[in-house]
mmCIF file with all atom_site columns, N, CA and C in Angstrom:
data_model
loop_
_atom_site.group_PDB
_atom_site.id
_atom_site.type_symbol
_atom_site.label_atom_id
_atom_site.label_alt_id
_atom_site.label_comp_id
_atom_site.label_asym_id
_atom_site.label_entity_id
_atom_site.label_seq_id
_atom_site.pdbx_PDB_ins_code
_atom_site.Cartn_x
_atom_site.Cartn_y
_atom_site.Cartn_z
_atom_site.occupancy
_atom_site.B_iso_or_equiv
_atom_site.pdbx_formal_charge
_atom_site.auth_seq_id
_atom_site.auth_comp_id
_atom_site.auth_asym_id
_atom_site.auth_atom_id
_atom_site.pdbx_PDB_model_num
ATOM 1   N N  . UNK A 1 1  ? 106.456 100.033 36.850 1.00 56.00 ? 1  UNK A N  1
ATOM 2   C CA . UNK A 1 1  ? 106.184 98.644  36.559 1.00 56.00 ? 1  UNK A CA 1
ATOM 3   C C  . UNK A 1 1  ? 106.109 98.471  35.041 1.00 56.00 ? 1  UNK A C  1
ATOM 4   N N  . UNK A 1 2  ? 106.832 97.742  34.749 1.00 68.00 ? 2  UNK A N  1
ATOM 5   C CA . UNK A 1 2  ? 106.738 97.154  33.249 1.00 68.00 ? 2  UNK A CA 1
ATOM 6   C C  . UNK A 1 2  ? 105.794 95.997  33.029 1.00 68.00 ? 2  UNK A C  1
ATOM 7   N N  . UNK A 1 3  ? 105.533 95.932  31.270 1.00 82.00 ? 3  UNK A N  1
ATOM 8   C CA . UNK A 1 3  ? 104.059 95.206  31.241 1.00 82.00 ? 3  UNK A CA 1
ATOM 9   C C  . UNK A 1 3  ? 104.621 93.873  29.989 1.00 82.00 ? 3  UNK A C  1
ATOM 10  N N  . UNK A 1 4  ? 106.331 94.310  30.138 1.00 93.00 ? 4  UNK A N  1
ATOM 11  C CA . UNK A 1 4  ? 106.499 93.771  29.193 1.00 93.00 ? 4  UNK A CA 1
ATOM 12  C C  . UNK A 1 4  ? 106.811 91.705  29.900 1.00 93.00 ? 4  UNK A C  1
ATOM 13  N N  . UNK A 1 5  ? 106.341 90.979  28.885 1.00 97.00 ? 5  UNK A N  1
ATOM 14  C CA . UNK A 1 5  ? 106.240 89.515  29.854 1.00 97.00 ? 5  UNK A CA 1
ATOM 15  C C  . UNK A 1 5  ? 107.759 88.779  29.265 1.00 97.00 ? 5  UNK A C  1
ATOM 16  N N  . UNK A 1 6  ? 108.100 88.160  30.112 1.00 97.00 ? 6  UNK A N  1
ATOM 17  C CA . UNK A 1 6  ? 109.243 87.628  30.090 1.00 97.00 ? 6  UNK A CA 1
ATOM 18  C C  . UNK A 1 6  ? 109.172 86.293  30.275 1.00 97.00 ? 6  UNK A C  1
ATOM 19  N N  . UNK A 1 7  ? 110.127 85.321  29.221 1.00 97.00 ? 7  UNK A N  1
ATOM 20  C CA . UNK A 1 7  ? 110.045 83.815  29.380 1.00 97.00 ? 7  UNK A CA 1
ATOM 21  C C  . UNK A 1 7  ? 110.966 83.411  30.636 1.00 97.00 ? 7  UNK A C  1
ATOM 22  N N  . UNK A 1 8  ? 110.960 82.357  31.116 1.00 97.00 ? 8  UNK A N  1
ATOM 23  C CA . UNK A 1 8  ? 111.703 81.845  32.670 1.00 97.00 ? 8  UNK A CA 1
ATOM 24  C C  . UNK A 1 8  ? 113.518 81.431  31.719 1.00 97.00 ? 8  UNK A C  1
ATOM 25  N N  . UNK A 1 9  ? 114.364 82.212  32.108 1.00 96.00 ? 9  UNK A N  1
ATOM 26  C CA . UNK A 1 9  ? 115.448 81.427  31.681 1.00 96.00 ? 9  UNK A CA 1
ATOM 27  C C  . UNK A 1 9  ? 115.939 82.803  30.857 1.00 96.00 ? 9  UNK A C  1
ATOM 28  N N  . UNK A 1 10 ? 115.034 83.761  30.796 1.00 95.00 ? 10 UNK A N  1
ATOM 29  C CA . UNK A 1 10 ? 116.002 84.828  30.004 1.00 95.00 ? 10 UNK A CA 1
ATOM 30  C C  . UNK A 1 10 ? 117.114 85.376  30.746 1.00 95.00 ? 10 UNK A C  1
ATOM 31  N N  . UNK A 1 11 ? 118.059 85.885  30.569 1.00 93.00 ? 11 UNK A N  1
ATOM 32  C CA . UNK A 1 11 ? 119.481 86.528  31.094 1.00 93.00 ? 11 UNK A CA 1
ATOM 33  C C  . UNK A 1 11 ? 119.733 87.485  30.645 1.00 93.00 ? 11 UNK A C  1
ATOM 34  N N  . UNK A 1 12 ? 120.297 88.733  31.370 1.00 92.00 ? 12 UNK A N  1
ATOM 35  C CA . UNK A 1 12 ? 120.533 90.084  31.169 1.00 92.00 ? 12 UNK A CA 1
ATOM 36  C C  . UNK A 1 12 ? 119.559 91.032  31.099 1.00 92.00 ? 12 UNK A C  1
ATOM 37  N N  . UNK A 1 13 ? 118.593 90.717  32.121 1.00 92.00 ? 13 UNK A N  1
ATOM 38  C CA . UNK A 1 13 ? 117.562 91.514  32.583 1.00 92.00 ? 13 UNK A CA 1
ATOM 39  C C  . UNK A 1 13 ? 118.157 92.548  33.402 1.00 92.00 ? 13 UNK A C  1
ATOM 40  N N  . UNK A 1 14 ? 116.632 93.735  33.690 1.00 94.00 ? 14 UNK A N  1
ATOM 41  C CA . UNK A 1 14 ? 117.463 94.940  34.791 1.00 94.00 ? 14 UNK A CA 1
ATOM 42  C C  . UNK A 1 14 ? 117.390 94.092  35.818 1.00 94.00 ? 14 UNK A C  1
ATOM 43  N N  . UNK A 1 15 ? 118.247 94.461  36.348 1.00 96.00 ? 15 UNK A N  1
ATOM 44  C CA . UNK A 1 15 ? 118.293 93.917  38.331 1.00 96.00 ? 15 UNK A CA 1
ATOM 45  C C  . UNK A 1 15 ? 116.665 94.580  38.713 1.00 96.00 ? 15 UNK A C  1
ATOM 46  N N  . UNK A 1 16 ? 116.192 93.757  39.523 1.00 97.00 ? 16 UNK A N  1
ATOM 47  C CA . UNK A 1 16 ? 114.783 94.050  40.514 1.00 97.00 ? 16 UNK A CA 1
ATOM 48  C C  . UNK A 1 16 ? 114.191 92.673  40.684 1.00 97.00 ? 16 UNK A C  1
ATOM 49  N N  . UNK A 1 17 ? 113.040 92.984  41.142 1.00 97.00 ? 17 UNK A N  1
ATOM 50  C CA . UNK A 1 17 ? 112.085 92.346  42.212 1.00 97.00 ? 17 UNK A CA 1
ATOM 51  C C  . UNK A 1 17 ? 111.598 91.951  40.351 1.00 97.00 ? 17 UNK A C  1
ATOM 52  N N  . UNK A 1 18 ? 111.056 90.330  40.387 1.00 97.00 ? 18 UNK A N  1
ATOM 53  C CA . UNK A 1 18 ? 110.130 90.213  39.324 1.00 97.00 ? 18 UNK A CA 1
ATOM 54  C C  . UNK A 1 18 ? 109.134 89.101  39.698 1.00 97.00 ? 18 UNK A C  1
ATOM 55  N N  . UNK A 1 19 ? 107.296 88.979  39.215 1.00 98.00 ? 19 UNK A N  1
ATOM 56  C CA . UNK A 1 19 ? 106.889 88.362  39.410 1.00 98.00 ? 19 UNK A CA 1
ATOM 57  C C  . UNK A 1 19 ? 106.474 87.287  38.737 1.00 98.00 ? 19 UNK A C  1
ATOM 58  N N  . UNK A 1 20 ? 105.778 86.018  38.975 1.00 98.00 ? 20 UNK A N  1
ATOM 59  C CA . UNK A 1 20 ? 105.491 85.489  38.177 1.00 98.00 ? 20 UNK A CA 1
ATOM 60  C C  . UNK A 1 20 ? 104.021 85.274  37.664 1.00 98.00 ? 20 UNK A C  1
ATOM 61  N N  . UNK A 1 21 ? 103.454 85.458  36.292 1.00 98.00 ? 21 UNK A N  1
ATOM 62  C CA . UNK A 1 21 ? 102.206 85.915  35.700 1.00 98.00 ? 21 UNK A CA 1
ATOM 63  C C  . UNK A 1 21 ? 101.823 84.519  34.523 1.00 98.00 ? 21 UNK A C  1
ATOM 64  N N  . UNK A 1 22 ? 100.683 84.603  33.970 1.00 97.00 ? 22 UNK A N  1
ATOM 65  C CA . UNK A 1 22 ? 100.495 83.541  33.281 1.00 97.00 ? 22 UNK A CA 1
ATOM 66  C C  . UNK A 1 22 ? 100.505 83.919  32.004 1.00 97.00 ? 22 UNK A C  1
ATOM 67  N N  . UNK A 1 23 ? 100.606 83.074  31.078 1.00 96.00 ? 23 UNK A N  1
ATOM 68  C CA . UNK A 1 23 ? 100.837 83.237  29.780 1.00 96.00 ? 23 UNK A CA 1
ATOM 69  C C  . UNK A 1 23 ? 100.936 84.384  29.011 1.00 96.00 ? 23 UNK A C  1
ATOM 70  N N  . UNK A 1 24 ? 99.705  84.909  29.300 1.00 96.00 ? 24 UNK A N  1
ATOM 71  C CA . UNK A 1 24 ? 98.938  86.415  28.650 1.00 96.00 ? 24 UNK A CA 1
ATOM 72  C C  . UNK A 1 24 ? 99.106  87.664  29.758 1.00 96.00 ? 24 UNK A C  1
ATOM 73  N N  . UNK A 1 25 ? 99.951  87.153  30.867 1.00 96.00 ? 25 UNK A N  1
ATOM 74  C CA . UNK A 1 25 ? 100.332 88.501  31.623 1.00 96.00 ? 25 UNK A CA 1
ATOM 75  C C  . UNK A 1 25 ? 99.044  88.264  33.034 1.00 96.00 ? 25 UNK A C  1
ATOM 76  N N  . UNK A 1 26 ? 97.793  87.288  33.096 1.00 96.00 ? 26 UNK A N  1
ATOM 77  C CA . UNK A 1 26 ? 96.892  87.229  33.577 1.00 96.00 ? 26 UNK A CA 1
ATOM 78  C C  . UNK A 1 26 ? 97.630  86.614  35.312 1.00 96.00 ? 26 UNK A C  1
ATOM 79  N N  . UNK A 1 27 ? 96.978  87.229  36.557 1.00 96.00 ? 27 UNK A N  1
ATOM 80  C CA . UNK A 1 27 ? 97.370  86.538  37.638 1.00 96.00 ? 27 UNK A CA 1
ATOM 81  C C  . UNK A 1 27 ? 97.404  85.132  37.783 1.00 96.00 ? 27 UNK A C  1
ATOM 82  N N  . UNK A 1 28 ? 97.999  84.360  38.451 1.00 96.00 ? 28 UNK A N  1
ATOM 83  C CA . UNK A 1 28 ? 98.272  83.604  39.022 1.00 96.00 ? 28 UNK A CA 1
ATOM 84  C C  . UNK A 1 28 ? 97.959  83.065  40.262 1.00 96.00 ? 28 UNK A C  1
ATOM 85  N N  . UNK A 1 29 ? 97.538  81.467  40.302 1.00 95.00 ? 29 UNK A N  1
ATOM 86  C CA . UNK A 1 29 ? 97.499  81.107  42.426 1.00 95.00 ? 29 UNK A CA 1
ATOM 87  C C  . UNK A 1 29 ? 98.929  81.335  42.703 1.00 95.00 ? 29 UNK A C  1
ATOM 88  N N  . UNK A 1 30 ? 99.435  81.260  44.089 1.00 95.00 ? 30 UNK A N  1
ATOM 89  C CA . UNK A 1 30 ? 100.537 81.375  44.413 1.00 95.00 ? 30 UNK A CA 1
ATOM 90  C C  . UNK A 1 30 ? 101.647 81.305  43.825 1.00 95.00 ? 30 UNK A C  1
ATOM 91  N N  . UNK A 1 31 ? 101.907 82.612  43.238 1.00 96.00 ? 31 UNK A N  1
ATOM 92  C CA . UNK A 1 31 ? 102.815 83.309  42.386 1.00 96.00 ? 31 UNK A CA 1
ATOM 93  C C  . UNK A 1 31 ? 104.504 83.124  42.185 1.00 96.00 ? 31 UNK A C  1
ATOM 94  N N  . UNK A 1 32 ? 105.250 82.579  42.176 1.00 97.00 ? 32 UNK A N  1
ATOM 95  C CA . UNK A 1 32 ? 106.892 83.050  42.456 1.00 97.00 ? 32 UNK A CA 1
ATOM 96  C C  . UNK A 1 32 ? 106.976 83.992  42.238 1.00 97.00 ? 32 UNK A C  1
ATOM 97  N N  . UNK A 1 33 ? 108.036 85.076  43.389 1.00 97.00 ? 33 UNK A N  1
ATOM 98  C CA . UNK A 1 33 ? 108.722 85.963  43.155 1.00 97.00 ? 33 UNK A CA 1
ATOM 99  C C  . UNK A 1 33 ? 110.124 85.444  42.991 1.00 97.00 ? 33 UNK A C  1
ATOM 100 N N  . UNK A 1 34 ? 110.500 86.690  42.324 1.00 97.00 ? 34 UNK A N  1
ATOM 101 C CA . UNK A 1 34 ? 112.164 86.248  42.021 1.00 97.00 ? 34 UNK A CA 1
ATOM 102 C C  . UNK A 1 34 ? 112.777 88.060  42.514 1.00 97.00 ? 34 UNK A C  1
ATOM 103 N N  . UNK A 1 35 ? 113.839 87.679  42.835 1.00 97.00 ? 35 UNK A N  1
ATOM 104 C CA . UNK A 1 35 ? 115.015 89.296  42.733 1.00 97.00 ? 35 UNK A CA 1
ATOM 105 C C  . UNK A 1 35 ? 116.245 88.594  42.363 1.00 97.00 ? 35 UNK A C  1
ATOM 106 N N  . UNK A 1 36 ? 116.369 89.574  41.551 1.00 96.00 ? 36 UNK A N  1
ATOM 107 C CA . UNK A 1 36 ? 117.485 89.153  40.446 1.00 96.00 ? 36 UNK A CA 1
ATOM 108 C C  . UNK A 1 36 ? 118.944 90.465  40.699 1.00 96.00 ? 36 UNK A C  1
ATOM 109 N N  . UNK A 1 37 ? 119.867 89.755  40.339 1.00 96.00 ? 37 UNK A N  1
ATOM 110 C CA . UNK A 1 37 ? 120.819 90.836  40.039 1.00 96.00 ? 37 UNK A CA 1
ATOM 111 C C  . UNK A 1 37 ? 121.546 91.188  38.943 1.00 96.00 ? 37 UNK A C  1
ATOM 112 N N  . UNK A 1 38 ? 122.426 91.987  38.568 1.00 93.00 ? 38 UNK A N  1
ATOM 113 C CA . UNK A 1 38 ? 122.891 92.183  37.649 1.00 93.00 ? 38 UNK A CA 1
ATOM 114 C C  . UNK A 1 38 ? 123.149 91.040  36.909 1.00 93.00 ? 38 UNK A C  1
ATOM 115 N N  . UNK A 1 39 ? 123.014 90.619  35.384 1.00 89.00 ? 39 UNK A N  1
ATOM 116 C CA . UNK A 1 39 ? 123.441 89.362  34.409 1.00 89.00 ? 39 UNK A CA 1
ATOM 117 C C  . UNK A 1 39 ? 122.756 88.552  35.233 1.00 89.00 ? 39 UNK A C  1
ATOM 118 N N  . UNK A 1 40 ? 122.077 88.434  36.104 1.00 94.00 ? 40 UNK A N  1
ATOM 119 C CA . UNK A 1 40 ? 121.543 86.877  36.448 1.00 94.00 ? 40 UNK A CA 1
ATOM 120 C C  . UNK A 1 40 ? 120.281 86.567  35.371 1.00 94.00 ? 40 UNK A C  1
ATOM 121 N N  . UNK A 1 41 ? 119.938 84.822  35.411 1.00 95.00 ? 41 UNK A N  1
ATOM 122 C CA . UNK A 1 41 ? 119.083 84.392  34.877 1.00 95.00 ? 41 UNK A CA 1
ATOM 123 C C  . UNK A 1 41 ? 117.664 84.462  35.465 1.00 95.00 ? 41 UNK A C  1
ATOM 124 N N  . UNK A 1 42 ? 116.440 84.320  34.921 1.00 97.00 ? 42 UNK A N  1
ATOM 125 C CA . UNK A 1 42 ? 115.324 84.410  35.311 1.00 97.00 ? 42 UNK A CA 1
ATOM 126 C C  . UNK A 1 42 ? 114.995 83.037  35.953 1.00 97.00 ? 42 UNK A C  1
ATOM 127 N N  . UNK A 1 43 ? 114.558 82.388  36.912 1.00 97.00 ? 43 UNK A N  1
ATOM 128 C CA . UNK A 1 43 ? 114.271 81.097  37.406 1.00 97.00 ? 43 UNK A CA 1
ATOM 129 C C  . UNK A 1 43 ? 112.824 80.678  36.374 1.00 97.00 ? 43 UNK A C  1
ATOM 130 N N  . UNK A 1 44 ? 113.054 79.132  36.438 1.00 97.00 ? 44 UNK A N  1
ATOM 131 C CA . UNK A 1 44 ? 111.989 78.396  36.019 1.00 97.00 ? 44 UNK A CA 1
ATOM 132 C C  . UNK A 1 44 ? 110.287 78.804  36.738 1.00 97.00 ? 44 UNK A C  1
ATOM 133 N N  . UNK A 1 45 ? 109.359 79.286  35.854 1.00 97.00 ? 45 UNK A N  1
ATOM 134 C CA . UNK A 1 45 ? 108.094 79.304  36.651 1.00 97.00 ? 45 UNK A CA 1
ATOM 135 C C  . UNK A 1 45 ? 107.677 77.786  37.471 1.00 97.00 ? 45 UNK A C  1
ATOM 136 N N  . UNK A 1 46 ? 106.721 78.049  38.041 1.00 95.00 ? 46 UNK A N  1
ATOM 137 C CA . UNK A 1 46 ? 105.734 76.862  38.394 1.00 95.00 ? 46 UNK A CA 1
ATOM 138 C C  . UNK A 1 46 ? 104.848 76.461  37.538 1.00 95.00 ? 46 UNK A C  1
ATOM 139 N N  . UNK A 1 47 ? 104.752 76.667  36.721 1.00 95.00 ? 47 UNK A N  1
ATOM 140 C CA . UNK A 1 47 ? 103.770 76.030  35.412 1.00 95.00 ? 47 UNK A CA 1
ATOM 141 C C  . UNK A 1 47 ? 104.676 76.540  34.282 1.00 95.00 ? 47 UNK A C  1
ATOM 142 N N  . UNK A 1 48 ? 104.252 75.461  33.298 1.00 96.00 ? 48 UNK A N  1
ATOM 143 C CA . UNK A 1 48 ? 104.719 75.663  31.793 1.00 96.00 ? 48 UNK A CA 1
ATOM 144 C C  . UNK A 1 48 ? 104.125 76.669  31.312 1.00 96.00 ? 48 UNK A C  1
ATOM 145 N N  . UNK A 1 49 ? 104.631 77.451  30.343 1.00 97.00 ? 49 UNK A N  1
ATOM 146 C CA . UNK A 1 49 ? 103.671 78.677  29.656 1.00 97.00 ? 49 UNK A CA 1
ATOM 147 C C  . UNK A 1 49 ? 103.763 80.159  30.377 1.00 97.00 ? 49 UNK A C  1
ATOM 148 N N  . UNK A 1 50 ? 103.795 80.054  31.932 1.00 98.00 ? 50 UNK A N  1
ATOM 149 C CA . UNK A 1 50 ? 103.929 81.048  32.515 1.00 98.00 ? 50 UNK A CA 1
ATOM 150 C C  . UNK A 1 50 ? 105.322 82.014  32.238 1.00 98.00 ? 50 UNK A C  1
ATOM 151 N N  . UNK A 1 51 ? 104.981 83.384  32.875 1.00 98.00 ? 51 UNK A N  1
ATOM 152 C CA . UNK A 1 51 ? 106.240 83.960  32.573 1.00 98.00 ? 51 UNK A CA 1
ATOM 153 C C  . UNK A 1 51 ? 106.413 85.197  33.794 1.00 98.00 ? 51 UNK A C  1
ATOM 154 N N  . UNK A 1 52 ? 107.314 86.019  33.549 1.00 98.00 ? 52 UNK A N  1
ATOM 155 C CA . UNK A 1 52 ? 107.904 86.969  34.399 1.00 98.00 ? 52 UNK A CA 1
ATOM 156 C C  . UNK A 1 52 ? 107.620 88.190  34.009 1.00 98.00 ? 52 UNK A C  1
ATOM 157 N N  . UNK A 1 53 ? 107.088 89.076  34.726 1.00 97.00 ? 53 UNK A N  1
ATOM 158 C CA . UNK A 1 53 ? 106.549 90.485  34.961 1.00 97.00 ? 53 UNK A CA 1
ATOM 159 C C  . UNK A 1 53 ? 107.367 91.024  35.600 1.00 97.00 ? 53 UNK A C  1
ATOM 160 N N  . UNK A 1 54 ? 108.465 92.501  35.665 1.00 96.00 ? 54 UNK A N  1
ATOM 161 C CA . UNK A 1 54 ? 108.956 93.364  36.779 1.00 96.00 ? 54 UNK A CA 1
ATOM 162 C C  . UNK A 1 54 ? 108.829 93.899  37.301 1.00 96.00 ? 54 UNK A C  1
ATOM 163 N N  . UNK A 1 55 ? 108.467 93.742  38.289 1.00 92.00 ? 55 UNK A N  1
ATOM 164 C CA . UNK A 1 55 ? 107.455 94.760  39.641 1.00 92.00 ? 55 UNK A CA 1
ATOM 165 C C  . UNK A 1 55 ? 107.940 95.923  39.455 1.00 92.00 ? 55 UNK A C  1
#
């Protein structure tokens, strides 16, 4: 698991399972998951500010 946080909309991530975390990496209420594939983009969080963690 990586700790590194990711903005919604980045592209050319590794392919995997990623979650969605709040600003500072801190949990979230009902979270988005995303799975991504090769060159795909990261989807928009559910709140502004939030971002993407890779399981």
């Amino acid at each position: 698991m990586s700790d590194e946080l990711i903005k919604p909309g980045t592209d050319n991530q590794p392919p995997g399972k990623y979650e969605e975390v709040g600003p500072r990496g801190g949990k979230v209420k009902n979270p988005h998951k995303a799975t991504i594939d090769p060159g795909d983009r990261l989807p928009p969080t559910s709140e502004k500010g939030n971002k993407w963690k890779k399981k």
